[in-house]
Structures are given as structure tokens and as C-alpha cells.
Amino acid sequence: MTAPHPHRQETRAAGGSPSGPQLQGSSRPVPHASARAGRQPRPRRAHRVERWLGRHPFGLALTAPYTIFVLVVFAIPFGFGVWMAFHDYFFTAPGVSVPHPFVGFDNFTAVLGDGDTQRAFRNLGVFMAINIPLTVVLALSLAAALNAATRWSVFFRASYYVPYVTASVATLAVWLFLFSGSGAVNHALGAWAPDPSWLANKHLVMPLIALYVTWKQLGFYILLYLAALQNVPRELHEAALTDGAGRWQAFRAVTLPAVRPVTSLVILLSLITSGQIFTEPFLLTGGGPNGASLTPALLIYQRGLEQGEPDAAAAIGLILVTAVLILATISRRVMERN
Amino acid sequence: MARTLRLLRYGALGLGAVAALLPFYYMLIGALQKKRDTSLGGLLPDPSNLTLANLSGIDDSFSLTTALLNSLIMTAGVVACTLVFGLLAGYALAILHFRGRGLVFALVLLVQAVPFQLLMIPLYVMVVRYFHLADSYAGMILPFAINSVAVLIFRQYFLQIPREIFDAARMDGASELRILRSVAVPLVRPAILTAMLVTFIGPWNEFLWPFLITKNPDMQPLAVSLANFSQSNSTFQANPMGAVLAGACVLAVPAVVLFLLFQRHFTSSNLGSAIKG
């Protein structure tokens, strides 16, 4: 931190108490001006401004860009999206105004009855069933190993993190060539290479995408676990060992409960990422073969922008977000019950 | 027993590192190959099959410099907006008392929970149809112009600074603007670096949004140009895989180098949802 400000002493001497108890993170505005006692009385208008806008109305000006941004980029599109999902909305030539009648849940029933939507959500289920357990197990084991390791730990941590900071477009290009029909992976597997090959195989393409996303995100989750593991007192672990517990038992009885909040967070974040899977199927397969790697986010793009049905796309978006929210709630309940 | 455990531990860590880094090695070696060699032997560098020609080969399809420049402009715009607006909002939330402060702080937290796939279509319609910002830098930058994580970083930093410093300046008769300029900004410099590192990678790697709103190849950032390039079957290239991987290297190197240089700033508390793409 920088050197203390020279005026600090002066403030104390002048008896100006540092404006009451400051609750960190408190959102409570402090409307009264008791800290100003002893200063010359101010005109009535200034008091009124203060009553209405708070002690520092300047803060309103400073946060105005942020508030406007949230309105324009989040609140209005959010409302617009919900509105779209319940209306017959389609693109028109610029300047043409046509009525967009309210259609209730028609968009939703149409979308839910559609084979593509069902396939996309089934694929997402397969993705989650592989990605989430794999992420939790790998991230926790590598973080635990890293926490116990004394040598090379900076190197290991950095290398796990490199995929996370690299653009998906760049890493997907590599995976595309590695797993292509005549790619290095199939060369390595020789006679065991799958037929049809990875990206053309409807049973393997979604697991492969799940594996890719696990690989890409793992470094971040390892970092989360590592921070939690460093806070587990070593004595607890040692006490369990002296009491005759095996290493595995000690891990289960001490470490696992200690990192439970992080596990809950990792599952939550993985769920949210899962809902956004777009770039991977888009670049690797375009959703194929025959819809086997179609995801809801990719479907939103296809329906909304390629096929010009933004209302259907908005409905899929709402269904997707609701589904992710429900799963997130369930996972939190389960994680916090024990 | 302890020895076996240690061996096992380092074995797992080593295996993880190999799995994490092998694709990057393949990216590099593939980018340098004169002729595509997908056999296992091709994983080893073969001096007779090495070339830098793939990098210039990209230029037959799209201008690498233009794409890089577009990426740079978009990233610089996002980082600049994030820093300026993040600092202002963070300062106000931590130091100033004004009506609606609680509401703004709640917004900062709430916004992070809104998933992008829900906003994708309406935001696209608004930006392209109503704001007429398709194929423009402003359109590319807009959705990322303010980053709630940056606001939180600045707020947290300002909370650690003794409030008396600001009160003293106020008592000396400094205007609010003057306090911001001469007291707050100089004090918060270390947080600027952290916020910059956290926000750089997102826009640099971002694919979906610029892909949606740029159709003009001269406006596309590198991630979009490269994706289009790898999608088109560029059979006229001597080594199409080499050209794509060379482009991938160009896209990957700045982010990776920056990460390695400032590694200790990349902590879990700083990152969160800041990195996408």
C-alpha cells in the first residue's frame, strides 16, 4: 500500500470522526449528515438534494454508465427475449412495421414437439453426465496431488491453466486434426480406431466434446480446489492418520467435507458452462452427424439466425435457462443436505 | 508406502501436464510442417519437413494483419471501457454514499447470473437492426464494455483504502472530481493491472459475438477469420492443416505469453466469470 496520506492526521485533530461504522459491502445508504456537525450551515436546497440523492450525488453520475449499460445490454434484451418468446416475431425489411400478435405458449409447444429440440436437450444431458463428474474427480485429484507436491508445482499449475486461457477457436483446430479420420489419435490407436471415426460417430461425438470441454476448463477448477485445500489444516489430516485411519479414509473424512463448498461451486459453474456449449459443436461438426452433436445453444443460433425464427429461438433460450436453473437448484439442495 | 504414494502423485501430475500441453505441442509442430504428416512419426520434428511458409500461406485466404488489428482494436476497446467504467463504478460503490447504491451493487451481482444464450438473439436484433452497429467496432465492443468482475475488483480495492484519506481531501475543499483524479486513481494503480489482465483474455478469445455481427471479412477479428478459414475447405493450400494451425498459434500466443508473464495475478478470486471464449 502507498504511504499514509499527510492529511490523515489533520482529520483526526479536527475531531471529524471517520463517518460512523462502515459496514463493508453494506448497501445501506447513509442519509444523514451527522459527520458534518461543526461545519457552517448550508443552504436549504443543498439539504434537500442531500436528502433525495444521498450525501454524494456525484456517485450517481459515476455509476450512471454502468446502470445504463446494464439496462441496454442485459435488462432490455432480457425483456425483449421473453416478449419474443410469447409473440409471433419474425424479421422484416428495415423500416417495415408489421403486427407481432401475442401467441401465448405456441412457440414453446411448437419447439418442444420438434425432434431437433429434443435431440439437442438429450445431447446436453449426455454432455453433462460425462463432463461434470469427470471435471469434479479430475480437478479434485490433481489439486490434491498438487497441494501435496513440493517440487515443480508452479510448472504443473501453469500447464493445467494454459488450455483455459487459450481461445477455443485455436484449441478446437488442434482437436479437429487430432481426432479426424486420418488424425494422430487414430494412427496411435491403429486397429482400435473407432469406425466411423470420432467426429462422424454419433455415439462418440458428444462424449468427445465433453472431454474437450473438461480438458479446456480443468485448470480453472483445479485453481478453485487448490485454494480450498490450502485452507484445510494439516493437523486434522494428521490426527485422522494417527487415529488409525487409512489415507483414503482420512481423505474421505477430512478433505472431502472441507472442500464441499467448492465442489458445489464447481458443479454450478459446470452446469452454467454446459448450457452455453456452442463453439465446440459448431466448429467440430456443425451439429452432426445427423444432429448427434446438436446443443441447445447451437440450435438457438440455427433457428434464430439461419432459419429466421427468432421467436422459436427465444423460446428455446427460456427453456434452456429454466432447465439449467432447476438443475442448479437440485444440485445445491443435494450438496447442502449432508 | 510413502514412496509409492509420491511416485503415484507425481505420475498423475505429469500425466495431467502432458495431456494439457500435448495439443499445444501438436499445434506448433503442425504449424511448421511443410507437408501434412499425420502419422505418429510426424509428432517429432523432421528438419526436412519444417517451414514457416504456412504463416504466409494464410494470407491467400484472409489478411492476417487486418484480422490481428481487428482483434487488437476490439480487445483494446473492451479493456479501456472496462477499466474506466469499472474504476468509476467501483470507486462510487466503495467510497461514496448516494441514493440507489444498494440497487447498483445488487445489479453488479445479478448481472453475472444472466446467461448469454438467453440474450444472444434479442441483443443481436437490437444491435444490428436498431442500433445499426453490424460490422463495426462499437457493435463488437458493446456487450463487453462493462465487466462486473472488474467493478468488483475495483470496489474491493477501494474498500481497503482508509476512508479518512478521501474525507481529508474533501475537508480541504477538493471537488469530487478532483478527489477522484488526484487521490483515488493514483491509489488504485495496482488494481488496474489485475483488472486489465482479467479482461484482456475474454475479448481476445471471444468467438460467438463477433461472429454473429461481423459479416465483412475486413472487420472480423482473428478468432472469427480463423474459424471461417478452417471451415472452408481450403484445398488450394499446400498444407491446409499447417495454415490453420499457424493461425491458431498466432491467436494463442499473446494470451499464453501474457498469462505466463503475469502468472501470479491469475488467482481464483480474480477470475471467476471474467474469462470466456
XYZ file of C-alpha atoms in Angstrom:
615
model
C 0.000 0.000 0.000
C 1.016 3.559 -0.531
C 2.292 5.797 2.221
C -0.363 7.256 4.511
C -1.806 10.459 3.262
C -0.445 13.537 5.052
C -3.918 14.903 5.666
C -4.964 11.931 7.673
C -3.559 13.290 10.906
C -5.266 16.608 10.351
C -8.647 14.948 10.116
C -8.162 13.273 13.448
C -7.036 16.522 15.044
C -10.060 18.348 13.739
C -12.225 15.833 15.538
C -14.001 14.721 12.404
C -14.840 11.161 13.318
C -14.471 8.844 10.338
C -18.135 8.915 9.398
C -19.576 6.270 11.642
C -19.341 2.492 11.398
C -18.613 1.378 7.880
C -20.184 -1.906 7.013
C -18.139 -3.483 4.284
C -20.331 -4.467 1.425
C -23.280 -2.791 3.059
C -25.733 -1.458 0.596
C -27.417 0.802 3.148
C -27.211 4.429 2.121
C -26.312 6.768 4.937
C -28.726 9.632 4.529
C -27.958 11.842 7.499
C -25.137 14.318 7.677
C -24.109 13.966 11.306
C -20.449 13.715 10.333
C -20.646 17.250 9.097
C -21.515 18.667 12.506
C -19.477 21.728 13.275
C -19.313 22.932 9.724
C -21.099 26.065 8.688
C -24.821 25.612 7.951
C -25.561 25.078 4.328
C -28.414 26.445 2.244
C -31.713 24.637 2.446
C -31.579 23.451 -1.152
C -28.360 21.570 -0.608
C -30.035 19.768 2.289
C -32.912 18.779 0.109
C -30.607 17.463 -2.605
C -28.777 15.506 0.030
C -31.971 14.046 1.412
C -33.046 12.859 -2.002
C -29.819 11.831 -3.644
C -27.629 10.959 -0.687
C -24.516 12.585 0.683
C -22.533 12.236 -2.549
C -24.831 12.657 -5.545
C -21.627 12.500 -7.599
C -21.793 8.716 -7.072
C -24.923 8.637 -9.198
C -23.012 10.221 -12.065
C -20.129 7.780 -11.677
C -22.360 4.710 -11.704
C -24.627 6.037 -14.465
C -22.606 4.443 -17.311
C -22.820 1.095 -15.552
C -26.554 1.385 -14.900
C -27.257 2.407 -18.495
C -25.077 -0.442 -19.724
C -26.935 -2.991 -17.607
C -30.226 -1.653 -18.940
C -29.166 -1.730 -22.602
C -27.145 -4.936 -22.662
C -28.951 -7.044 -20.044
C -32.340 -5.805 -18.894
C -33.852 -4.691 -22.211
C -32.612 -7.710 -24.243
C -33.819 -9.973 -21.442
C -37.287 -8.421 -21.531
C -37.241 -8.347 -25.324
C -36.312 -12.060 -25.401
C -39.138 -13.032 -23.061
C -41.559 -10.883 -25.092
C -40.359 -12.504 -28.334
C -40.937 -15.997 -26.969
C -44.623 -15.222 -26.387
C -45.245 -13.389 -29.663
C -45.147 -14.202 -33.343
C -41.912 -12.395 -34.072
C -40.056 -12.524 -37.376
C -37.568 -10.386 -39.255
C -38.905 -7.818 -41.666
C -37.272 -5.480 -44.142
C -35.894 -2.433 -42.332
C -38.490 0.257 -41.775
C -41.463 -2.043 -42.338
C -43.735 -2.364 -39.351
C -45.965 -5.407 -39.066
C -48.021 -6.614 -36.127
C -46.494 -9.287 -33.914
C -49.542 -10.870 -32.276
C -49.429 -12.489 -28.845
C -49.443 -16.261 -29.250
C -49.233 -17.486 -25.656
C -47.277 -20.699 -25.333
C -47.490 -21.600 -29.042
C -43.773 -21.070 -29.605
C -42.991 -23.310 -26.653
C -45.290 -26.163 -27.710
C -44.005 -25.968 -31.281
C -40.403 -26.045 -30.137
C -40.913 -28.832 -27.572
C -42.637 -31.028 -30.152
C -39.727 -30.602 -32.512
C -37.312 -33.537 -32.908
C -34.290 -31.242 -33.118
C -35.028 -29.636 -29.746
C -35.499 -32.990 -28.056
C -32.273 -34.254 -29.591
C -30.388 -31.107 -28.513
C -31.510 -31.452 -24.905
C -30.758 -35.186 -24.887
C -27.264 -34.418 -26.173
C -26.860 -31.816 -23.451
C -27.821 -34.482 -20.892
C -25.123 -36.815 -22.247
C -22.656 -33.944 -22.149
C -23.429 -33.108 -18.514
C -23.399 -36.736 -17.405
C -19.813 -37.046 -18.657
C -18.435 -33.546 -18.195
C -19.500 -32.793 -14.622
C -18.345 -35.965 -12.798
C -15.148 -36.030 -14.835
C -14.427 -32.392 -14.016
C -15.020 -32.843 -10.289
C -12.953 -36.040 -9.997
C -10.024 -34.865 -12.139
C -9.878 -31.346 -10.720
C -10.020 -32.570 -7.111
C -7.433 -35.337 -7.587
C -4.987 -33.121 -9.444
C -5.471 -30.298 -6.934
C -4.907 -32.720 -4.029
C -1.761 -34.081 -5.688
C -0.601 -30.538 -6.407
C -1.266 -29.486 -2.828
C 0.936 -32.302 -1.532
C 3.655 -31.857 -4.125
C 6.691 -29.826 -3.183
C 8.597 -29.721 -6.446
C 7.571 -28.439 -9.864
C 4.241 -27.233 -8.539
C 4.455 -23.877 -10.355
C 5.102 -25.677 -13.624
C 2.208 -28.079 -13.121
C -0.201 -25.344 -12.168
C 0.762 -23.211 -15.140
C 0.475 -26.067 -17.609
C -3.005 -27.045 -16.402
C -4.037 -23.456 -16.822
C -2.750 -22.872 -20.350
C -5.750 -24.500 -22.108
C -8.066 -22.288 -20.076
C -6.538 -19.020 -21.294
C -6.294 -20.120 -24.925
C -9.016 -19.305 -27.445
C -11.450 -22.157 -28.146
C -11.034 -21.498 -31.856
C -7.309 -22.250 -31.624
C -7.547 -25.354 -29.434
C -10.519 -26.737 -31.361
C -8.468 -26.545 -34.574
C -5.940 -28.871 -32.955
C -8.575 -31.284 -31.674
C -10.184 -31.309 -35.098
C -6.966 -32.535 -36.680
C -6.046 -34.865 -33.809
C -9.395 -36.663 -33.985
C -10.002 -36.559 -37.722
C -10.341 -39.844 -39.587
C -6.666 -39.959 -40.526
C -5.534 -37.967 -37.490
C -2.808 -38.721 -34.993
C -5.162 -40.328 -32.465
C -6.455 -42.879 -34.926
C -2.886 -43.542 -36.061
C -1.933 -44.198 -32.454
C -4.917 -46.495 -31.930
C -4.190 -48.439 -35.111
C -6.675 -51.292 -35.369
C -8.615 -49.980 -32.365
C -9.522 -46.739 -34.090
C -13.303 -46.334 -33.952
C -15.299 -46.778 -37.109
C -16.904 -44.437 -38.082
C -14.254 -42.104 -36.748
C -14.739 -39.893 -33.665
C -16.407 -36.849 -35.149
C -18.530 -38.836 -37.578
C -19.635 -41.340 -34.945
C -22.971 -40.499 -33.372
C -22.134 -42.354 -30.161
C -18.690 -40.821 -29.703
C -19.058 -37.231 -30.832
C -20.828 -35.889 -27.726
C -18.504 -37.689 -25.266
C -15.567 -36.275 -27.232
C -16.946 -32.747 -26.925
C -17.497 -33.332 -23.197
C -13.883 -34.487 -22.917
C -12.674 -31.406 -24.779
C -14.583 -29.017 -22.507
C -13.311 -30.852 -19.416
C -9.752 -30.508 -20.727
C -10.213 -26.823 -21.524
C -11.779 -25.803 -18.183
C -9.899 -28.094 -15.807
C -7.135 -25.613 -14.923
C -9.602 -23.106 -13.542
C -11.340 -25.677 -11.354
C -8.001 -27.019 -10.115
C -7.190 -23.487 -9.001
C -10.503 -23.267 -7.112
C -9.888 -26.585 -5.345
C -6.292 -25.702 -4.599
C -7.310 -22.508 -2.815
C -9.739 -24.511 -0.648
C -7.268 -27.320 0.052
C -4.651 -24.869 1.263
C -7.085 -23.801 3.953
C -7.603 -27.326 5.306
C -5.491 -27.565 8.476
C -2.811 -30.199 8.004
C -3.178 -31.247 11.655
C -6.696 -32.501 11.030
C -5.426 -34.838 8.361
C -2.537 -35.992 10.546
C -4.824 -36.509 13.514
C -7.000 -38.801 11.426
C -3.920 -40.767 10.362
C -2.688 -41.144 13.951
C -6.122 -42.376 14.932
C -5.513 -45.270 12.598
C -7.421 -44.129 9.573
C -6.057 -45.130 6.199
C -5.038 -42.424 3.762
C -8.183 -42.950 1.716
C -10.329 -42.831 4.860
C -8.602 -39.654 6.012
C -9.186 -38.102 2.608
C -12.870 -39.005 2.752
C -13.378 -37.921 6.343
C -11.333 -34.721 6.356
C -10.567 -33.390 2.896
C -13.791 -34.165 1.098
C -16.096 -32.399 3.589
C -13.695 -29.446 3.745
C -13.882 -28.803 0.015
C -17.604 -29.476 -0.269
C -18.489 -25.789 -0.871
C -16.009 -25.714 -3.756
C -17.438 -28.916 -5.193
C -20.845 -27.300 -5.051
C -19.467 -24.257 -6.875
C -17.658 -26.371 -9.483
C -20.875 -28.256 -10.254
C -22.805 -24.999 -10.504
C -20.272 -23.394 -12.839
C -20.055 -26.552 -14.962
C -23.834 -26.576 -15.283
C -23.821 -22.985 -16.471
C -20.985 -23.624 -18.953
C -22.786 -26.715 -20.252
C -25.776 -24.612 -21.234
C -23.540 -22.383 -23.327
C -21.833 -25.077 -25.409
C -21.890 -23.592 -28.896
C -18.447 -23.084 -30.396
C -17.371 -26.719 -29.943
C -20.090 -28.477 -31.984
C -20.282 -25.521 -34.364
C -16.618 -25.761 -35.348
C -16.050 -29.501 -34.940
C -19.153 -30.968 -36.543
C -21.728 -28.261 -37.261
C -24.085 -30.293 -35.062
C -23.722 -33.545 -36.984
C -23.627 -36.348 -37.760
C -27.375 -36.138 -38.171
C -27.916 -33.930 -35.131
C -25.842 -36.135 -32.817
C -23.859 -33.167 -31.503
C -26.578 -30.549 -31.681
C -26.732 -28.485 -28.489
C -29.471 -26.059 -27.371
C -27.201 -23.019 -27.813
C -26.288 -24.128 -31.339
C -29.950 -24.752 -32.060
C -30.794 -21.229 -30.878
C -28.324 -19.879 -33.418
C -29.618 -22.103 -36.219
C -33.295 -21.426 -35.593
C -32.945 -17.751 -34.771
C -30.474 -16.501 -37.311
C -30.086 -19.132 -40.031
C -33.747 -20.073 -40.326
C -35.103 -16.674 -39.283
C -37.330 -17.804 -36.398
C -36.169 -15.607 -33.508
C -39.366 -16.285 -31.570
C -38.715 -20.039 -31.577
C -35.076 -19.387 -30.672
C -36.110 -17.179 -27.747
C -38.450 -19.929 -26.524
C -35.604 -22.482 -26.650
C -33.446 -19.983 -24.738
C -36.040 -19.673 -21.985
C -36.484 -23.454 -21.745
C -32.723 -23.894 -21.569
C -32.261 -21.325 -18.835
C -35.147 -22.779 -16.835
C -33.697 -26.283 -17.160
C -30.248 -25.124 -16.039
C -31.777 -23.218 -13.116
C -33.738 -26.281 -11.983
C -30.638 -28.488 -12.175
C -28.609 -25.875 -10.307
C -31.219 -25.729 -7.539
C -31.316 -29.516 -7.255
C -27.536 -29.769 -7.109
C -27.387 -27.125 -4.383
C -30.045 -28.925 -2.355
C -28.213 -32.213 -2.664
C -24.827 -30.703 -1.862
C -26.055 -28.843 1.188
C -28.209 -31.570 2.681
C -25.486 -33.653 4.283
C 4.308 -46.907 1.153
C 5.000 -43.176 1.272
C 7.408 -43.653 -1.627
C 4.838 -45.383 -3.799
C 2.365 -42.667 -2.972
C 4.787 -39.971 -4.024
C 5.585 -41.796 -7.235
C 1.884 -42.151 -7.929
C 1.294 -38.495 -7.170
C 3.989 -37.223 -9.498
C 2.907 -39.732 -12.122
C -0.623 -38.324 -12.077
C 0.619 -34.728 -12.109
C 2.977 -35.465 -15.002
C 0.272 -37.235 -16.962
C -2.040 -34.276 -16.443
C 0.628 -31.849 -17.641
C 1.292 -33.949 -20.754
C -2.424 -34.093 -21.527
C -2.729 -30.344 -21.049
C 0.285 -29.428 -23.149
C 0.397 -32.096 -25.872
C -2.234 -30.374 -28.054
C -0.164 -27.193 -27.895
C 2.936 -29.045 -28.980
C 0.924 -30.506 -31.839
C -0.318 -27.026 -32.724
C 3.250 -25.812 -33.021
C 4.683 -28.787 -34.863
C 1.711 -28.959 -37.222
C 2.070 -25.264 -37.975
C 5.669 -25.804 -39.034
C 5.157 -28.836 -41.273
C 5.779 -28.356 -44.961
C 3.728 -31.402 -45.842
C 0.989 -32.705 -43.622
C 2.219 -35.698 -41.705
C -0.451 -37.237 -39.502
C 1.493 -40.370 -38.711
C 2.974 -40.802 -35.243
C 6.425 -40.058 -36.634
C 5.054 -36.679 -37.634
C 4.888 -35.768 -33.958
C 8.652 -35.476 -33.927
C 10.253 -32.523 -35.660
C 11.677 -33.559 -39.020
C 14.132 -30.884 -40.215
C 13.466 -31.616 -43.883
C 9.734 -31.044 -43.396
C 9.879 -27.797 -41.427
C 8.861 -24.426 -42.847
C 7.485 -21.047 -41.893
C 5.581 -20.818 -45.179
C 2.249 -21.745 -43.562
C 2.076 -18.404 -41.851
C 2.255 -16.517 -45.149
C 0.000 -19.146 -46.697
C -2.872 -17.838 -44.560
C -2.655 -14.525 -46.334
C -4.029 -16.143 -49.501
C -7.354 -16.539 -47.714
C -7.578 -13.588 -45.382
C -5.296 -10.796 -44.289
C -3.641 -11.883 -41.080
C -2.578 -8.322 -40.241
C -6.103 -6.953 -40.706
C -7.550 -9.713 -38.534
C -4.918 -9.160 -35.865
C -5.559 -5.433 -35.952
C -9.307 -6.006 -35.572
C -8.706 -8.321 -32.612
C -6.416 -5.731 -31.100
C -8.891 -2.867 -31.563
C -11.755 -4.880 -30.121
C -9.663 -6.023 -27.158
C -8.230 -2.550 -26.506
C -11.716 -1.036 -26.676
C -13.117 -3.574 -24.244
C -10.208 -3.227 -21.826
C -10.306 0.589 -21.929
C -14.069 0.749 -21.325
C -13.872 -1.908 -18.613
C -11.118 -0.058 -16.775
C -12.664 3.424 -16.981
C -16.239 2.465 -16.149
C -15.171 -0.246 -13.705
C -12.972 2.189 -11.794
C -15.687 4.848 -11.642
C -18.382 2.433 -10.519
C -16.075 0.613 -8.097
C -15.000 3.891 -6.521
C -18.573 5.118 -6.151
C -19.749 1.817 -4.653
C -16.925 1.659 -2.130
C -16.457 5.272 -1.080
C -19.469 7.422 -1.898
C -22.922 7.475 -0.323
C -25.736 8.107 -2.740
C -29.297 7.042 -3.249
C -29.572 3.735 -5.077
C -26.114 2.497 -4.148
C -27.539 -0.752 -2.832
C -29.500 -1.228 -6.019
C -26.434 -0.712 -8.209
C -24.438 -3.175 -6.123
C -27.230 -5.724 -6.408
C -27.149 -5.220 -10.193
C -23.423 -5.931 -10.286
C -24.037 -9.299 -8.640
C -27.231 -10.112 -10.503
C -25.880 -9.389 -13.976
C -23.299 -12.139 -13.626
C -26.072 -14.687 -13.349
C -27.734 -13.807 -16.666
C -26.756 -16.414 -19.241
C -25.630 -15.153 -22.624
C -27.620 -17.683 -24.662
C -30.803 -16.029 -23.488
C -29.591 -12.626 -24.625
C -27.960 -13.758 -27.866
C -30.896 -13.345 -30.241
C -32.526 -10.217 -28.759
C -29.165 -8.500 -28.369
C -28.314 -9.378 -31.956
C -31.627 -7.938 -33.175
C -31.120 -4.769 -31.151
C -27.507 -4.153 -32.113
C -27.906 -4.975 -35.806
C -31.423 -3.733 -36.529
C -31.994 -0.853 -34.147
C -28.522 0.447 -33.366
C -27.141 -0.327 -36.862
C -23.854 -1.458 -35.412
C -23.249 -4.586 -37.545
C -19.705 -4.737 -38.896
C -18.493 -2.044 -36.528
C -16.056 -1.989 -33.635
C -18.660 -0.335 -31.422
C -21.004 -3.266 -32.010
C -18.269 -5.785 -31.189
C -17.282 -3.964 -28.004
C -20.732 -3.060 -26.661
C -21.742 -6.277 -24.831
C -18.348 -6.474 -23.087
C -17.878 -2.755 -22.428
C -18.538 -3.179 -18.745
C -17.411 -6.150 -16.775
C -18.954 -6.742 -13.386
C -15.868 -8.624 -12.222
C -13.769 -5.511 -12.887
C -16.247 -3.406 -10.909
C -15.920 -5.853 -8.001
C -12.114 -5.836 -8.195
C -12.013 -2.031 -8.012
C -14.638 -1.870 -5.282
C -12.752 -4.386 -3.184
C -9.528 -2.454 -3.636
C -11.066 0.886 -2.691
C -12.617 -0.670 0.414
C -9.119 -1.480 1.677
C -8.014 2.154 1.447
C -8.643 4.121 4.662
C -11.645 6.299 4.094
C -10.083 9.192 6.002
C -7.904 9.892 3.001
C -10.935 10.828 0.971
C -12.632 12.681 3.827
C -9.484 14.728 4.390
C -9.309 15.782 0.779
C -12.957 16.750 0.939
C -12.364 18.843 4.058
C -9.538 20.609 2.291
C -12.140 21.725 -0.164
C -11.244 19.472 -3.082
C -14.097 18.923 -5.509
C -15.386 15.382 -6.005
C -13.854 15.289 -9.480
C -10.527 16.448 -8.102
C -10.587 13.766 -5.377
C -11.259 11.126 -7.997
C -8.458 12.351 -10.242
C -5.755 13.195 -7.714
C -6.468 10.804 -4.854
C -8.450 7.760 -5.987
C -6.871 6.996 -9.361
C -3.223 7.173 -8.204
C -4.017 4.958 -5.214
C -5.691 2.236 -7.200
C -2.974 1.640 -9.805
C -2.148 -1.951 -8.756
C -5.779 -2.953 -9.220
C -5.689 -1.579 -12.758
C -3.113 -4.204 -13.776
C -5.178 -7.006 -12.252
C -8.368 -5.822 -13.920
C -6.546 -5.443 -17.238
C -5.172 -8.989 -17.152
C -8.536 -10.416 -16.214
C -10.369 -8.612 -19.015
C -7.795 -8.952 -21.801
C -8.294 -12.635 -22.477
C -12.088 -12.605 -22.800
C -12.460 -10.320 -25.827
C -9.267 -11.627 -27.429
C -10.639 -15.187 -27.392
C -14.292 -14.324 -27.982
C -15.799 -16.040 -30.998
C -19.597 -16.153 -30.842
C -20.480 -12.458 -30.594
C -18.103 -11.016 -33.229
C -19.010 -13.982 -35.429
C -22.693 -13.034 -35.188
C -22.332 -9.381 -36.008
C -19.438 -9.215 -38.491
C -20.074 -10.425 -41.999
C -17.484 -8.182 -43.657
C -14.137 -10.072 -43.696
C -12.244 -6.797 -43.273
C -13.890 -6.252 -39.908
C -13.570 -9.752 -38.461
C -11.225 -10.372 -35.548
C -8.725 -13.191 -35.810
C -10.816 -15.764 -33.934
C -13.636 -15.325 -36.460
C -11.424 -15.204 -39.565
C -9.582 -18.292 -38.418
C -12.792 -20.205 -37.709
C -14.145 -19.319 -41.152
C -10.839 -20.291 -42.699
C -10.770 -23.699 -41.034
C -14.408 -24.288 -42.034
C -13.863 -23.549 -45.714
C -12.078 -26.384 -47.418
C -9.011 -24.501 -48.453
C -7.706 -27.202 -50.742
C -5.572 -24.788 -52.730
C -3.225 -24.541 -49.780
C -0.076 -26.616 -49.924
C -0.785 -27.742 -46.366
C -4.230 -26.587 -45.201
C -3.784 -28.083 -41.735
C -0.468 -26.279 -41.364
C -2.033 -22.962 -42.321
C -4.919 -23.361 -39.844
C -2.567 -24.398 -37.054
C -0.230 -21.497 -37.853
C -3.202 -19.174 -37.462
C -4.114 -20.944 -34.224
C -0.594 -20.268 -32.926
C -0.920 -16.564 -33.741
C -4.228 -16.479 -31.870
C -2.947 -18.478 -28.902
C 0.481 -16.944 -28.335
C -0.460 -13.464 -26.990
C -2.846 -14.851 -24.363
C -0.493 -17.637 -23.279
C 2.546 -15.337 -23.097
C 0.641 -12.750 -21.106
C -0.567 -15.452 -18.737
C 2.932 -16.849 -18.213
C 4.386 -13.373 -17.617
C 1.785 -12.361 -15.046
C 1.031 -15.790 -13.651
C 0.771 -14.764 -10.018
C -2.031 -12.318 -10.837
C -4.225 -15.124 -12.105
C -5.745 -16.245 -8.835
C -9.098 -17.823 -8.372
C -10.531 -14.768 -6.646
C -9.709 -12.562 -9.608
C -11.023 -14.742 -12.355
C -14.472 -16.091 -11.896
C -16.629 -15.500 -14.884
C -14.306 -12.953 -16.430
C -12.832 -15.329 -18.963
C -14.919 -16.623 -21.777
C -14.376 -17.890 -25.268
